[in-house]
Tab-separated table of C-alpha atoms in Angstrom:
chain	number	residue	atom	x	y	z
A	1	UNK	CA	0.000	0.000	0.000
A	2	UNK	CA	1.174	3.515	-0.815
A	3	UNK	CA	2.440	5.657	2.047
A	4	UNK	CA	1.438	8.895	0.330
A	5	UNK	CA	-1.379	10.871	1.982
A	6	UNK	CA	-4.819	10.427	0.410
A	7	UNK	CA	-6.500	13.577	-0.901
A	8	UNK	CA	-10.194	13.472	-1.749
A	9	UNK	CA	-11.103	15.422	-4.898
A	10	UNK	CA	-14.797	16.223	-5.238
A	11	UNK	CA	-16.087	16.928	-8.763
A	12	UNK	CA	-12.827	16.650	-10.734
A	13	UNK	CA	-14.594	18.154	-13.767
A	14	UNK	CA	-13.802	17.467	-17.385
A	15	UNK	CA	-10.442	16.572	-18.871
A	16	UNK	CA	-10.244	19.624	-21.133
A	17	UNK	CA	-10.616	22.346	-18.523
A	18	UNK	CA	-9.520	20.598	-15.327
A	19	UNK	CA	-7.499	17.561	-16.336
A	20	UNK	CA	-4.231	19.265	-15.429
A	21	UNK	CA	-5.553	19.883	-11.888
A	22	UNK	CA	-6.183	16.223	-11.119
A	23	UNK	CA	-2.916	15.128	-12.742
A	24	UNK	CA	-0.838	17.589	-10.742
A	25	UNK	CA	-2.443	16.519	-7.458
A	26	UNK	CA	-1.956	12.834	-8.358
A	27	UNK	CA	1.732	13.485	-9.013
A	28	UNK	CA	2.206	14.125	-5.288
A	29	UNK	CA	-0.713	12.401	-3.524
A	30	UNK	CA	-2.904	9.353	-3.742
A	31	UNK	CA	-6.300	10.554	-4.923
A	32	UNK	CA	-9.842	9.437	-4.134
A	33	UNK	CA	-12.692	11.021	-6.062
A	34	UNK	CA	-16.394	11.623	-5.718
A	35	UNK	CA	-18.194	12.036	-9.041
A	36	UNK	CA	-21.757	11.817	-10.332
A	37	UNK	CA	-20.979	8.919	-12.661
A	38	UNK	CA	-18.427	6.216	-13.490
A	39	UNK	CA	-14.805	7.266	-13.848
A	40	UNK	CA	-13.628	7.966	-17.404
A	41	UNK	CA	-10.517	10.072	-18.006
A	42	UNK	CA	-9.900	10.232	-14.232
A	43	UNK	CA	-9.353	6.487	-13.825
A	44	UNK	CA	-5.518	6.365	-14.162
A	45	UNK	CA	-5.156	9.033	-11.454
A	46	UNK	CA	-7.605	7.722	-8.831
A	47	UNK	CA	-7.113	4.933	-6.284
A	48	UNK	CA	-10.618	4.944	-4.773
A	49	UNK	CA	-13.988	6.281	-5.826
A	50	UNK	CA	-17.584	6.942	-4.796
A	51	UNK	CA	-20.568	8.070	-6.873
A	52	UNK	CA	-23.322	10.458	-5.798
A	53	UNK	CA	-26.368	11.286	-7.878
A	54	UNK	CA	-26.250	14.992	-7.111
A	55	UNK	CA	-23.605	17.074	-5.344
A	56	UNK	CA	-26.391	19.245	-3.942
A	57	UNK	CA	-27.651	16.217	-2.003
A	58	UNK	CA	-25.734	16.950	1.174
A	59	UNK	CA	-26.617	13.674	2.910
A	60	UNK	CA	-25.413	11.651	-0.083
A	61	UNK	CA	-22.184	13.643	-0.344
A	62	UNK	CA	-21.417	13.230	3.355
A	63	UNK	CA	-22.170	9.505	3.141
A	64	UNK	CA	-19.831	9.100	0.156
A	65	UNK	CA	-17.038	10.893	1.972
A	66	UNK	CA	-17.626	8.804	5.085
A	67	UNK	CA	-17.518	5.592	3.028
A	68	UNK	CA	-14.145	6.544	1.551
A	69	UNK	CA	-12.806	7.542	4.973
A	70	UNK	CA	-13.847	4.155	6.376
A	71	UNK	CA	-11.625	2.393	3.835
A	72	UNK	CA	-8.561	4.604	4.208
A	73	UNK	CA	-7.719	7.775	6.161
A	74	UNK	CA	-8.382	10.951	4.176
A	75	UNK	CA	-5.769	13.654	4.751
A	76	UNK	CA	-7.540	16.490	2.928
A	77	UNK	CA	-10.486	17.428	0.715
A	78	UNK	CA	-10.372	19.759	-2.305
A	79	UNK	CA	-12.480	20.898	-5.217
A	80	UNK	CA	-11.946	23.400	-8.017
A	81	UNK	CA	-15.642	23.397	-8.985
A	82	UNK	CA	-17.271	26.757	-8.219
A	83	UNK	CA	-20.782	25.337	-7.806
A	84	UNK	CA	-19.707	22.843	-5.141
A	85	UNK	CA	-17.357	24.909	-2.969
A	86	UNK	CA	-19.821	25.288	-0.092
A	87	UNK	CA	-20.847	21.614	-0.080
A	88	UNK	CA	-17.213	20.507	-0.103
A	89	UNK	CA	-16.329	22.838	2.762
A	90	UNK	CA	-19.168	21.255	4.694
A	91	UNK	CA	-17.869	17.775	3.830
A	92	UNK	CA	-14.353	18.668	4.991
A	93	UNK	CA	-15.815	19.989	8.239
A	94	UNK	CA	-17.838	16.773	8.651
A	95	UNK	CA	-14.657	14.706	8.243
A	96	UNK	CA	-12.750	16.890	10.701
A	97	UNK	CA	-10.551	18.279	7.943
A	98	UNK	CA	-11.890	21.800	7.482
A	99	UNK	CA	-9.147	24.275	6.630
A	100	UNK	CA	-11.395	27.304	6.286
A	101	UNK	CA	-14.913	27.968	7.517
A	102	UNK	CA	-18.083	27.191	5.608
A	103	UNK	CA	-19.166	30.754	6.311
A	104	UNK	CA	-16.116	32.226	4.572
A	105	UNK	CA	-16.777	30.030	1.538
A	106	UNK	CA	-20.376	31.244	1.459
A	107	UNK	CA	-19.164	34.843	1.683
A	108	UNK	CA	-16.980	34.338	-1.398
A	109	UNK	CA	-19.761	32.634	-3.352
A	110	UNK	CA	-22.471	35.120	-2.430
A	111	UNK	CA	-21.403	38.301	-4.199
A	112	UNK	CA	-23.779	40.433	-2.141
A	113	UNK	CA	-22.201	39.128	1.070
A	114	UNK	CA	-18.764	39.768	-0.439
A	115	UNK	CA	-19.626	43.399	-1.177
A	116	UNK	CA	-20.823	43.854	2.399
A	117	UNK	CA	-17.590	42.352	3.722
A	118	UNK	CA	-15.465	44.538	1.443
A	119	UNK	CA	-17.280	47.665	2.611
A	120	UNK	CA	-16.921	46.675	6.259
A	121	UNK	CA	-13.153	46.200	5.868
A	122	UNK	CA	-12.505	49.206	3.629
A	123	UNK	CA	-11.622	47.198	0.529
A	124	UNK	CA	-12.120	49.272	-2.650
A	125	UNK	CA	-14.968	47.694	-4.595
A	126	UNK	CA	-18.121	48.677	-6.511
A	127	UNK	CA	-21.404	50.016	-5.207
A	128	UNK	CA	-23.860	47.132	-5.305
A	129	UNK	CA	-27.550	46.605	-4.551
A	130	UNK	CA	-29.504	43.350	-4.523
A	131	UNK	CA	-32.756	42.837	-6.422
A	132	UNK	CA	-35.311	40.041	-6.611
A	133	UNK	CA	-37.558	41.691	-9.200
A	134	UNK	CA	-37.266	43.989	-12.188
A	135	UNK	CA	-38.847	46.836	-10.203
A	136	UNK	CA	-36.214	46.448	-7.483
A	137	UNK	CA	-33.490	46.327	-10.135
A	138	UNK	CA	-34.801	49.550	-11.678
A	139	UNK	CA	-34.738	51.308	-8.315
A	140	UNK	CA	-31.223	50.038	-7.665
A	141	UNK	CA	-29.996	51.237	-11.058
A	142	UNK	CA	-31.571	54.639	-10.481
A	143	UNK	CA	-29.801	54.911	-7.129
A	144	UNK	CA	-26.396	53.876	-8.506
A	145	UNK	CA	-26.652	55.639	-11.864
A	146	UNK	CA	-26.235	54.246	-15.352
A	147	UNK	CA	-24.405	52.424	-16.797
A	148	UNK	CA	-24.753	49.465	-14.422
A	149	UNK	CA	-23.735	45.834	-14.423
A	150	UNK	CA	-26.454	43.257	-13.767
A	151	UNK	CA	-25.420	39.770	-12.682
A	152	UNK	CA	-26.415	36.725	-10.617
A	153	UNK	CA	-25.384	36.888	-6.987
A	154	UNK	CA	-23.880	33.383	-6.880
A	155	UNK	CA	-22.911	32.118	-10.333
A	156	UNK	CA	-19.299	32.223	-11.557
A	157	UNK	CA	-17.543	32.293	-14.896
A	158	UNK	CA	-19.082	35.591	-16.105
A	159	UNK	CA	-22.354	33.710	-16.656
A	160	UNK	CA	-25.361	36.013	-16.709
A	161	UNK	CA	-23.213	39.158	-16.391
A	162	UNK	CA	-24.273	42.027	-18.643
A	163	UNK	CA	-24.015	45.808	-18.860
A	164	UNK	CA	-27.098	48.033	-19.069
A	165	UNK	CA	-26.262	51.414	-20.566
A	166	UNK	CA	-29.649	52.957	-19.815
A	167	UNK	CA	-33.096	52.295	-18.374
A	168	UNK	CA	-34.183	50.998	-21.798
A	169	UNK	CA	-31.627	48.164	-21.538
A	170	UNK	CA	-32.479	47.105	-18.001
A	171	UNK	CA	-35.361	44.693	-18.640
A	172	UNK	CA	-33.322	42.641	-21.115
A	173	UNK	CA	-30.294	42.727	-18.824
A	174	UNK	CA	-32.340	41.552	-15.841
A	175	UNK	CA	-33.813	38.698	-17.909
A	176	UNK	CA	-30.322	37.674	-19.059
A	177	UNK	CA	-28.994	37.596	-15.485
A	178	UNK	CA	-31.932	35.596	-14.115
A	179	UNK	CA	-31.602	33.126	-16.990
A	180	UNK	CA	-27.975	32.602	-15.953
A	181	UNK	CA	-29.178	31.587	-12.496
A	182	UNK	CA	-31.784	29.210	-13.927
A	183	UNK	CA	-29.332	27.501	-16.279
A	184	UNK	CA	-26.413	27.209	-13.894
A	185	UNK	CA	-27.965	26.744	-10.483
A	186	UNK	CA	-26.698	29.485	-8.243
A	187	UNK	CA	-27.113	29.264	-4.483
A	188	UNK	CA	-29.933	31.811	-4.632
A	189	UNK	CA	-32.024	33.744	-7.133
A	190	UNK	CA	-30.829	37.210	-6.131
A	191	UNK	CA	-29.581	39.477	-8.910
A	192	UNK	CA	-27.097	42.256	-8.228
A	193	UNK	CA	-27.150	45.681	-9.821
A	194	UNK	CA	-23.695	47.193	-9.567
A	195	UNK	CA	-21.694	50.255	-10.433
A	196	UNK	CA	-19.895	49.824	-13.744
A	197	UNK	CA	-16.128	49.935	-13.273
A	198	UNK	CA	-14.176	51.151	-16.293
A	199	UNK	CA	-10.616	49.948	-16.801
A	200	UNK	CA	-8.444	46.928	-17.539
A	201	UNK	CA	-9.625	43.729	-15.866
A	202	UNK	CA	-7.129	41.466	-14.132
A	203	UNK	CA	-7.182	38.572	-11.730
A	204	UNK	CA	-4.737	37.948	-8.915
A	205	UNK	CA	-3.943	34.299	-8.235
A	206	UNK	CA	-3.485	33.927	-4.477
A	207	UNK	CA	-2.480	31.328	-1.909
A	208	UNK	CA	-3.655	31.720	1.694
A	209	UNK	CA	-2.041	29.740	4.500
A	210	UNK	CA	-3.091	30.230	8.124
A	211	UNK	CA	-4.639	33.595	7.299
A	212	UNK	CA	-1.656	34.997	5.386
A	213	UNK	CA	-2.282	35.589	1.672
A	214	UNK	CA	0.486	35.553	-0.936
A	215	UNK	CA	-0.215	36.741	-4.473
A	216	UNK	CA	1.751	34.478	-6.829
A	217	UNK	CA	0.683	35.799	-10.249
A	218	UNK	CA	-1.492	38.345	-12.007
A	219	UNK	CA	-3.540	37.452	-15.086
A	220	UNK	CA	-4.447	40.173	-17.571
A	221	UNK	CA	-7.904	39.563	-19.028
A	222	UNK	CA	-9.028	40.136	-22.594
A	223	UNK	CA	-12.820	40.584	-22.539
A	224	UNK	CA	-15.047	40.434	-25.580
A	225	UNK	CA	-17.290	43.248	-26.716
A	226	UNK	CA	-19.685	44.765	-24.200
A	227	UNK	CA	-22.453	44.577	-23.047
A	228	UNK	CA	-21.313	41.011	-22.241
A	229	UNK	CA	-18.217	40.160	-20.238
A	230	UNK	CA	-17.110	36.929	-21.894
A	231	UNK	CA	-13.352	36.454	-21.701
A	232	UNK	CA	-11.676	35.822	-25.063
A	233	UNK	CA	-8.117	35.489	-23.813
A	234	UNK	CA	-5.612	35.880	-20.989
A	235	UNK	CA	-1.935	36.685	-20.612
A	236	UNK	CA	0.261	35.885	-17.639
A	237	UNK	CA	3.918	36.742	-17.082
A	238	UNK	CA	6.157	35.616	-14.242
A	239	UNK	CA	7.271	38.648	-12.269
A	240	UNK	CA	4.689	41.009	-13.796
A	241	UNK	CA	5.428	44.415	-12.179
A	242	UNK	CA	1.682	44.981	-11.745
A	243	UNK	CA	1.679	42.290	-9.069
A	244	UNK	CA	3.205	44.660	-6.503
A	245	UNK	CA	0.312	47.094	-7.005
A	246	UNK	CA	-2.606	44.664	-6.895
A	247	UNK	CA	-1.300	42.121	-4.371
A	248	UNK	CA	-2.114	44.142	-1.204
A	249	UNK	CA	-5.669	44.852	-2.389
A	250	UNK	CA	-6.247	41.213	-3.314
A	251	UNK	CA	-4.937	40.101	0.071
A	252	UNK	CA	-7.208	42.595	1.858
A	253	UNK	CA	-10.199	41.282	-0.106
A	254	UNK	CA	-9.395	37.674	0.848
A	255	UNK	CA	-9.001	38.681	4.504
A	256	UNK	CA	-12.361	40.466	4.408
A	257	UNK	CA	-14.107	37.215	3.457
A	258	UNK	CA	-12.658	35.445	6.519
A	259	UNK	CA	-10.746	32.895	4.437
A	260	UNK	CA	-7.959	31.162	6.377
A	261	UNK	CA	-6.587	28.662	3.853
A	262	UNK	CA	-6.921	27.884	0.182
A	263	UNK	CA	-6.480	29.162	-3.363
A	264	UNK	CA	-8.198	32.372	-4.481
A	265	UNK	CA	-8.827	33.856	-7.908
A	266	UNK	CA	-9.425	37.544	-7.120
A	267	UNK	CA	-10.849	39.672	-9.933
A	268	UNK	CA	-10.207	43.427	-10.085
A	269	UNK	CA	-10.592	46.399	-12.418
A	270	UNK	CA	-7.783	48.939	-12.754
A	271	UNK	CA	-9.870	52.100	-12.645
A	272	UNK	CA	-8.803	55.743	-12.834
A	273	UNK	CA	-9.011	55.887	-9.024
A	274	UNK	CA	-6.983	52.711	-8.510
A	275	UNK	CA	-7.635	48.953	-8.422
A	276	UNK	CA	-11.103	47.957	-7.244
A	277	UNK	CA	-12.255	44.438	-6.422
A	278	UNK	CA	-14.941	42.725	-8.471
A	279	UNK	CA	-15.034	39.433	-6.574
A	280	UNK	CA	-13.089	36.781	-4.677
A	281	UNK	CA	-13.418	33.242	-6.005
A	282	UNK	CA	-12.302	30.585	-3.532
A	283	UNK	CA	-10.830	28.289	-6.181
A	284	UNK	CA	-8.308	27.980	-8.991
A	285	UNK	CA	-9.136	30.235	-11.955
A	286	UNK	CA	-10.776	28.705	-15.012
A	287	UNK	CA	-9.760	28.820	-18.681
A	288	UNK	CA	-6.378	27.176	-17.948
A	289	UNK	CA	-5.266	30.047	-15.694
A	290	UNK	CA	-3.923	27.547	-13.166
A	291	UNK	CA	-1.998	25.820	-15.954
A	292	UNK	CA	-0.641	29.212	-17.053
A	293	UNK	CA	0.622	29.897	-13.509
A	294	UNK	CA	2.441	26.548	-13.585
A	295	UNK	CA	3.904	27.071	-17.061
A	296	UNK	CA	5.061	30.614	-16.266
A	297	UNK	CA	6.312	30.207	-12.680
A	298	UNK	CA	6.576	26.471	-11.970
A	299	UNK	CA	4.055	26.805	-9.130
A	300	UNK	CA	1.320	24.151	-9.253
A	301	UNK	CA	-1.834	25.643	-7.751
A	302	UNK	CA	-3.624	22.238	-7.674
A	303	UNK	CA	-0.693	20.710	-5.789
A	304	UNK	CA	-0.607	23.730	-3.468
A	305	UNK	CA	-4.363	23.382	-2.866
A	306	UNK	CA	-3.768	19.771	-1.811
A	307	UNK	CA	-0.883	20.826	0.447
A	308	UNK	CA	-3.165	23.325	2.173
A	309	UNK	CA	-5.950	20.754	2.483
A	310	UNK	CA	-3.689	18.365	4.419
A	311	UNK	CA	-2.349	21.200	6.584
A	312	UNK	CA	1.109	21.569	5.056
A	313	UNK	CA	2.739	24.918	4.367
A	314	UNK	CA	3.301	25.115	0.619
A	315	UNK	CA	6.560	26.061	-1.056
A	316	UNK	CA	5.830	29.217	-3.058
A	317	UNK	CA	9.284	29.644	-4.576
A	318	UNK	CA	9.008	30.147	-8.373
A	319	UNK	CA	11.139	27.816	-10.470
A	320	UNK	CA	10.455	29.270	-13.945
A	321	UNK	CA	10.323	32.670	-15.638
A	322	UNK	CA	8.043	32.468	-18.660
A	323	UNK	CA	4.988	34.103	-20.219
A	324	UNK	CA	1.745	32.511	-21.406
A	325	UNK	CA	-0.955	33.736	-23.784
A	326	UNK	CA	-4.333	31.946	-23.849
A	327	UNK	CA	-6.941	32.213	-26.594
A	328	UNK	CA	-10.570	31.138	-26.151
A	329	UNK	CA	-12.127	30.186	-29.487
A	330	UNK	CA	-15.752	31.208	-30.034
A	331	UNK	CA	-17.955	30.243	-32.931
A	332	UNK	CA	-18.250	33.146	-35.410
A	333	UNK	CA	-22.072	32.847	-35.425
A	334	UNK	CA	-24.778	30.578	-34.030
A	335	UNK	CA	-25.523	27.467	-36.078
A	336	UNK	CA	-24.007	24.105	-36.966
A	337	UNK	CA	-20.258	23.798	-36.521
A	338	UNK	CA	-19.034	22.806	-39.991
A	339	UNK	CA	-15.269	23.039	-39.411
A	340	UNK	CA	-12.897	23.340	-36.509
A	341	UNK	CA	-9.282	22.454	-37.179
A	342	UNK	CA	-5.667	23.496	-36.826
A	343	UNK	CA	-3.297	23.113	-39.757
A	344	UNK	CA	-1.771	19.625	-39.704
A	345	UNK	CA	1.558	19.465	-37.933
A	346	UNK	CA	1.657	23.143	-36.904
A	347	UNK	CA	1.451	22.661	-33.119
A	348	UNK	CA	3.817	19.688	-33.131
A	349	UNK	CA	6.423	21.505	-35.210
A	350	UNK	CA	6.162	24.737	-33.240
A	351	UNK	CA	6.635	23.070	-29.861
A	352	UNK	CA	5.226	26.043	-27.948
A	353	UNK	CA	1.497	25.444	-28.461
A	354	UNK	CA	-0.642	23.875	-25.728
A	355	UNK	CA	-3.757	22.479	-27.403
A	356	UNK	CA	-5.959	23.345	-29.101
A	357	UNK	CA	-8.518	21.521	-26.972
A	358	UNK	CA	-11.879	21.225	-28.701
A	359	UNK	CA	-15.150	21.539	-26.785
A	360	UNK	CA	-17.455	20.801	-29.752
A	361	UNK	CA	-17.346	18.335	-32.611
A	362	UNK	CA	-18.106	19.185	-36.210
A	363	UNK	CA	-21.855	18.804	-36.680
A	364	UNK	CA	-22.690	20.052	-33.169
A	365	UNK	CA	-24.953	23.049	-32.646
A	366	UNK	CA	-23.398	26.214	-31.212
A	367	UNK	CA	-25.322	29.159	-29.802
A	368	UNK	CA	-23.846	32.551	-28.997
A	369	UNK	CA	-25.038	34.968	-26.304
A	370	UNK	CA	-27.424	36.487	-25.538
A	371	UNK	CA	-29.492	33.433	-26.583
A	372	UNK	CA	-26.687	31.082	-25.487
A	373	UNK	CA	-23.848	31.324	-22.973
A	374	UNK	CA	-20.186	30.412	-22.787
A	375	UNK	CA	-20.986	26.695	-22.575
A	376	UNK	CA	-22.833	26.810	-25.892
A	377	UNK	CA	-20.607	29.338	-27.666
A	378	UNK	CA	-17.045	28.252	-26.937
A	379	UNK	CA	-15.578	25.865	-29.493
A	380	UNK	CA	-12.169	25.381	-27.895
A	381	UNK	CA	-9.069	27.039	-26.502
A	382	UNK	CA	-5.300	26.969	-26.846
A	383	UNK	CA	-2.252	28.571	-25.217
A	384	UNK	CA	1.232	29.546	-26.282
A	385	UNK	CA	4.298	30.146	-24.131
A	386	UNK	CA	7.662	31.874	-24.512
A	387	UNK	CA	10.402	33.607	-22.540
A	388	UNK	CA	8.743	37.006	-23.065
A	389	UNK	CA	5.141	38.171	-23.203
A	390	UNK	CA	5.647	39.811	-26.583
A	391	UNK	CA	6.798	36.526	-28.103
A	392	UNK	CA	4.031	34.516	-26.392
A	393	UNK	CA	1.404	36.881	-27.838
A	394	UNK	CA	3.009	36.786	-31.283
A	395	UNK	CA	2.969	32.997	-31.139
A	396	UNK	CA	-0.693	33.080	-30.138
A	397	UNK	CA	-1.481	35.222	-33.181
A	398	UNK	CA	0.460	32.872	-35.447
A	399	UNK	CA	-1.413	29.882	-34.026
A	400	UNK	CA	-4.796	31.558	-34.465
A	401	UNK	CA	-3.905	32.170	-38.116
A	402	UNK	CA	-3.524	28.402	-38.557
A	403	UNK	CA	-6.972	27.607	-37.099
A	404	UNK	CA	-10.144	27.373	-39.184
A	405	UNK	CA	-13.644	27.759	-37.730
A	406	UNK	CA	-16.792	27.678	-39.851
A	407	UNK	CA	-20.510	27.571	-39.029
A	408	UNK	CA	-23.439	26.865	-41.315
A	409	UNK	CA	-27.222	27.193	-40.890
A	410	UNK	CA	-26.714	30.345	-38.862
A	411	UNK	CA	-30.343	31.468	-39.029
A	412	UNK	CA	-31.473	33.812	-36.260
A	413	UNK	CA	-32.690	31.863	-33.225
């Protein structure tokens, strides 16, 4: 029997977006998993397994964790799935392994509670009012002043987030936000109406151990056209000088939520009056951001998350100095995906392309916002890396020029 500690991973996710997370944890720990179905791509990395029908079924989740613990001691519990952070914190607490409180996890997930915490602790953020009806949203927008951002209170990934320039846009924006809740199951049905923050958007990738937060990288976001806030790309450079400016604000935001241990993906806008916090996500960033941190700095956020879960102080010493540029590939229009391909041999010959990873097959239907969302609009993603950001971005452009995307039957839906 292995003498490595056993880490329980709840909801490992899919191989495309989160495969690197499970692999990096399994490189250092034995891994047990709880999923909602039989193991597929996870199988080579998992030594024990339980199935639950629904992660929102707390009794079933606790029973699955208890069953695994009865077979072998569990040293720590982790997840990188936004929707299940609260349930997993409760499971860790049930197993006597909690590293941060359930309440702090709830504060991160509930954006209204986050705003309250930021205000209480003097963290620069955005004015925000909660609404449970269109009338309430209209009053909130009138109080704050247009333009405003309307979004679900507890759904991540920019889902349901939209800008309303004026009162005439508000009804459609409110409907878009509430649809995001319905499709992606937030913890509550509250919609937030918030002050629009103008400026570059970044995220700060943080590690918190025993209440002390260290910012290890800053990701520069590349959003698509407003009024939506879909991210089309990211860049990340080891030793980015911006990190010194945003790190203290990110750390203050994490402290305000009461988080004691874990990984945080803290989103900010660099406004004319300084950096202001959008939200604190108590997990590894999506869209391969965690992979980008590893490629650029050598720091494995999934491995660090496991270290924190078992109570070990992680080593945060960078071992690489690189830059990464990520491109998210969207369908050009709604319809049937007729072609998605990269020129044969390009990635293999280049040697600096990660991917592309395809989310849809040719013949699948794709649907862009506002009728669809990122799950129905994204066709794939890829990343490039180099010693400098300029070269990584140039390589990303060259790669994009070797990719073909085509859609047919793009009638208005």
